[in-house]
Amino acid sequence: MNPSTSPLGERSQSNTRKISIKGLPVYSGALLSFDSPVFAGLHTKDDFIAFAKKLRGQFSILIEDEVATIAITDFGCSRPVFYMPDGAGKGFRVSSRLQELVPFSRNQISREALFFYVTRSGVGIESLYSDVRQVYPARVRSEEHTSELQSLRHL
C-alpha cells in the first residue's frame, strides 16, 4: 500500500498489505486472486464499496495493513468472517476461521445462537460463542487497529 489514506482516513507508511481470499470471487468476468492489481487502487471506504459491488460468487476477502483490517463478504455470507475484541481494548481479532479465535474466547455459549441451533436444527449467522461475532452478508467491514469498527452494506 503506498503512503496514502487508508479506508478509515488514516495514513499508511508501508507497502505491506496482506490479502486473504476464501472461495471464488469473480471480478470483471475473471477469477480474482490475491495478487490482482485491482487491490493497489483501493484506498478509501468508497473504493472498497465500489469494488465489493462488482464482485460475484461465493467468497470472503480479508485485507490487512498496519492501519486497518477490511472484511468483505458476499450476499449469502457463504464464506464467513469472524471477529472479536482483542481483550486489550485496542482493537479486534479478525479471521475467516472460527477455530483461530476460540482460544481467545471466554468460552461462554451464546444463548441466542444456541436457541437458533435447537429450534432450527442448524447454525445461524452468529457463532455459538458469545464474544465471537460474524460479519453480516453483503458487508464491507473496516476495523481501525485502535478499536473503531464500521460496517457498510455494499448491495
mmCIF file of C-alpha atoms in Angstrom:
data_model
loop_
_atom_site.group_PDB
_atom_site.id
_atom_site.type_symbol
_atom_site.label_atom_id
_atom_site.label_comp_id
_atom_site.label_asym_id
_atom_site.label_seq_id
_atom_site.Cartn_x
_atom_site.Cartn_y
_atom_site.Cartn_z
ATOM 1 C CA MET A 1 0.000 0.000 0.000
ATOM 2 C CA ASN A 2 1.502 3.337 -0.994
ATOM 3 C CA PRO A 3 1.676 6.094 1.603
ATOM 4 C CA SER A 4 -1.940 7.067 1.140
ATOM 5 C CA THR A 5 -5.186 7.334 3.013
ATOM 6 C CA SER A 6 -6.472 4.042 4.358
ATOM 7 C CA PRO A 7 -10.195 3.154 4.338
ATOM 8 C CA LEU A 8 -10.526 4.826 7.718
ATOM 9 C CA GLY A 9 -8.895 8.101 6.787
ATOM 10 C CA GLU A 10 -5.509 7.314 8.351
ATOM 11 C CA ARG A 11 -2.150 7.454 6.602
ATOM 12 C CA SER A 12 -0.233 4.260 5.975
ATOM 13 C CA GLN A 13 3.546 4.488 5.664
ATOM 14 C CA SER A 14 4.218 0.989 4.334
ATOM 15 C CA ASN A 15 3.676 -1.053 1.198
ATOM 16 C CA THR A 16 2.720 -4.075 3.315
ATOM 17 C CA ARG A 17 -0.776 -5.390 2.682
ATOM 18 C CA LYS A 18 -1.894 -8.930 3.473
ATOM 19 C CA ILE A 19 -4.778 -10.223 1.343
ATOM 20 C CA SER A 20 -6.639 -13.441 2.088
ATOM 21 C CA ILE A 21 -9.370 -14.751 -0.225
ATOM 22 C CA LYS A 22 -11.691 -17.640 0.639
ATOM 23 C CA GLY A 23 -13.993 -19.016 -2.031
ATOM 24 C CA LEU A 24 -14.089 -17.981 -5.682
ATOM 25 C CA PRO A 25 -14.804 -14.261 -6.185
ATOM 26 C CA VAL A 26 -15.265 -13.098 -9.762
ATOM 27 C CA TYR A 27 -14.294 -9.513 -10.634
ATOM 28 C CA SER A 28 -14.882 -8.100 -14.137
ATOM 29 C CA GLY A 29 -15.516 -11.562 -15.558
ATOM 30 C CA ALA A 30 -12.331 -13.163 -14.191
ATOM 31 C CA LEU A 31 -11.457 -15.092 -11.068
ATOM 32 C CA LEU A 32 -9.941 -12.704 -8.514
ATOM 33 C CA SER A 33 -6.603 -13.605 -6.911
ATOM 34 C CA PHE A 34 -4.684 -12.030 -4.032
ATOM 35 C CA ASP A 35 -2.088 -10.599 -6.425
ATOM 36 C CA SER A 36 -4.621 -8.826 -8.654
ATOM 37 C CA PRO A 37 -3.609 -5.228 -9.487
ATOM 38 C CA VAL A 38 -7.108 -4.015 -8.546
ATOM 39 C CA PHE A 39 -6.136 -4.150 -4.843
ATOM 40 C CA ALA A 40 -3.463 -1.459 -5.355
ATOM 41 C CA GLY A 41 -6.182 1.073 -6.232
ATOM 42 C CA LEU A 42 -8.269 0.531 -3.096
ATOM 43 C CA HIS A 43 -7.654 3.268 -0.529
ATOM 44 C CA THR A 44 -10.929 4.768 0.758
ATOM 45 C CA LYS A 45 -14.205 3.378 2.060
ATOM 46 C CA ASP A 46 -15.874 4.366 -1.211
ATOM 47 C CA ASP A 47 -13.185 2.487 -3.185
ATOM 48 C CA PHE A 48 -13.838 -0.693 -1.192
ATOM 49 C CA ILE A 49 -17.617 -0.415 -1.513
ATOM 50 C CA ALA A 50 -17.428 0.182 -5.283
ATOM 51 C CA PHE A 51 -15.050 -2.792 -5.563
ATOM 52 C CA ALA A 52 -17.359 -5.030 -3.496
ATOM 53 C CA LYS A 53 -20.375 -4.120 -5.641
ATOM 54 C CA LYS A 54 -18.569 -5.519 -8.690
ATOM 55 C CA LEU A 55 -17.762 -8.872 -7.081
ATOM 56 C CA ARG A 56 -19.776 -12.012 -7.846
ATOM 57 C CA GLY A 57 -19.609 -15.537 -6.478
ATOM 58 C CA GLN A 58 -19.204 -17.087 -3.061
ATOM 59 C CA PHE A 59 -16.318 -15.548 -1.142
ATOM 60 C CA SER A 60 -14.883 -13.625 1.743
ATOM 61 C CA ILE A 61 -11.900 -11.307 1.457
ATOM 62 C CA LEU A 62 -9.682 -10.007 4.270
ATOM 63 C CA ILE A 63 -7.315 -7.130 3.555
ATOM 64 C CA GLU A 64 -4.967 -6.138 6.364
ATOM 65 C CA ASP A 65 -2.301 -3.496 6.793
ATOM 66 C CA GLU A 66 -0.810 -1.641 9.776
ATOM 67 C CA VAL A 67 -3.764 0.739 9.983
ATOM 68 C CA ALA A 68 -6.892 -1.315 9.342
ATOM 69 C CA THR A 69 -8.441 -4.650 8.516
ATOM 70 C CA ILE A 70 -11.135 -4.788 5.824
ATOM 71 C CA ALA A 71 -13.507 -7.754 5.589
ATOM 72 C CA ILE A 72 -15.750 -8.159 2.529
ATOM 73 C CA THR A 73 -18.478 -10.817 2.454
ATOM 74 C CA ASP A 74 -20.793 -11.967 -0.333
ATOM 75 C CA PHE A 75 -24.571 -11.564 -0.174
ATOM 76 C CA GLY A 76 -25.081 -15.069 1.253
ATOM 77 C CA CYS A 77 -22.176 -14.990 3.708
ATOM 78 C CA SER A 78 -21.118 -18.322 2.233
ATOM 79 C CA ARG A 79 -17.532 -17.898 3.460
ATOM 80 C CA PRO A 80 -17.832 -16.424 6.957
ATOM 81 C CA VAL A 81 -15.518 -13.921 8.613
ATOM 82 C CA PHE A 82 -15.442 -13.817 12.412
ATOM 83 C CA TYR A 83 -14.247 -11.108 14.781
ATOM 84 C CA MET A 84 -13.963 -10.465 18.498
ATOM 85 C CA PRO A 85 -12.459 -7.833 20.800
ATOM 86 C CA ASP A 86 -8.738 -8.441 21.249
ATOM 87 C CA GLY A 87 -9.046 -8.371 25.038
ATOM 88 C CA ALA A 88 -6.782 -5.356 25.491
ATOM 89 C CA GLY A 89 -9.425 -2.852 24.367
ATOM 90 C CA LYS A 90 -7.250 -1.782 21.425
ATOM 91 C CA GLY A 91 -8.966 -3.451 18.515
ATOM 92 C CA PHE A 92 -10.331 -6.703 17.201
ATOM 93 C CA ARG A 93 -9.085 -10.114 16.200
ATOM 94 C CA VAL A 94 -10.395 -10.988 12.722
ATOM 95 C CA SER A 95 -10.270 -14.353 10.978
ATOM 96 C CA SER A 96 -12.056 -16.421 8.353
ATOM 97 C CA ARG A 97 -11.520 -19.431 10.628
ATOM 98 C CA LEU A 98 -13.536 -19.598 13.860
ATOM 99 C CA GLN A 99 -11.044 -22.019 15.405
ATOM 100 C CA GLU A 100 -8.338 -19.309 15.275
ATOM 101 C CA LEU A 101 -10.412 -17.114 17.623
ATOM 102 C CA VAL A 102 -11.712 -19.778 20.023
ATOM 103 C CA PRO A 103 -8.511 -19.887 22.153
ATOM 104 C CA PHE A 104 -9.032 -16.175 22.949
ATOM 105 C CA SER A 105 -12.753 -16.537 23.713
ATOM 106 C CA ARG A 106 -14.284 -16.517 27.178
ATOM 107 C CA ASN A 107 -15.865 -19.862 26.140
ATOM 108 C CA GLN A 108 -19.365 -18.716 27.019
ATOM 109 C CA ILE A 109 -22.181 -20.062 24.869
ATOM 110 C CA SER A 110 -24.446 -17.516 23.179
ATOM 111 C CA ARG A 111 -28.000 -18.197 24.332
ATOM 112 C CA GLU A 112 -29.435 -16.736 21.116
ATOM 113 C CA ALA A 113 -27.229 -18.886 18.880
ATOM 114 C CA LEU A 114 -27.985 -21.986 20.956
ATOM 115 C CA PHE A 115 -31.736 -21.290 20.723
ATOM 116 C CA PHE A 116 -31.445 -20.919 16.949
ATOM 117 C CA TYR A 117 -29.467 -24.173 16.732
ATOM 118 C CA VAL A 118 -32.014 -26.131 18.796
ATOM 119 C CA THR A 119 -35.147 -24.740 17.139
ATOM 120 C CA ARG A 120 -33.906 -24.752 13.539
ATOM 121 C CA SER A 121 -31.516 -27.718 13.632
ATOM 122 C CA GLY A 122 -28.594 -25.686 12.371
ATOM 123 C CA VAL A 123 -26.201 -22.838 12.986
ATOM 124 C CA GLY A 124 -27.334 -19.312 12.125
ATOM 125 C CA ILE A 125 -25.392 -16.150 11.356
ATOM 126 C CA GLU A 126 -23.920 -15.884 14.853
ATOM 127 C CA SER A 127 -21.303 -18.205 16.300
ATOM 128 C CA LEU A 128 -22.072 -20.317 19.350
ATOM 129 C CA TYR A 129 -19.511 -18.264 21.334
ATOM 130 C CA SER A 130 -20.979 -15.170 22.971
ATOM 131 C CA ASP A 131 -17.949 -12.947 22.325
ATOM 132 C CA VAL A 132 -17.239 -14.036 18.731
ATOM 133 C CA ARG A 133 -19.313 -12.327 16.037
ATOM 134 C CA GLN A 134 -19.668 -12.864 12.321
ATOM 135 C CA VAL A 135 -19.537 -10.194 9.620
ATOM 136 C CA TYR A 136 -23.043 -9.985 8.161
ATOM 137 C CA PRO A 137 -23.780 -10.765 4.498
ATOM 138 C CA ALA A 138 -23.013 -8.207 1.774
ATOM 139 C CA ARG A 139 -20.811 -6.102 4.026
ATOM 140 C CA VAL A 140 -17.586 -4.196 3.846
ATOM 141 C CA ARG A 141 -16.446 -4.110 7.464
ATOM 142 C CA SER A 142 -13.480 -1.989 8.391
ATOM 143 C CA GLU A 143 -11.675 -2.052 11.690
ATOM 144 C CA GLU A 144 -9.111 0.545 12.546
ATOM 145 C CA HIS A 145 -6.486 -1.022 14.792
ATOM 146 C CA THR A 146 -7.352 1.482 17.510
ATOM 147 C CA SER A 147 -10.797 -0.105 18.112
ATOM 148 C CA GLU A 148 -13.142 1.707 15.696
ATOM 149 C CA LEU A 149 -15.397 -0.768 13.870
ATOM 150 C CA GLN A 150 -17.597 0.195 10.911
ATOM 151 C CA SER A 151 -19.900 -1.967 8.803
ATOM 152 C CA LEU A 152 -21.279 -0.790 5.450
ATOM 153 C CA ARG A 153 -23.648 -2.635 3.116
ATOM 154 C CA HIS A 154 -22.414 -2.970 -0.437
ATOM 155 C CA LEU A 155 -25.610 -4.281 -2.049
#
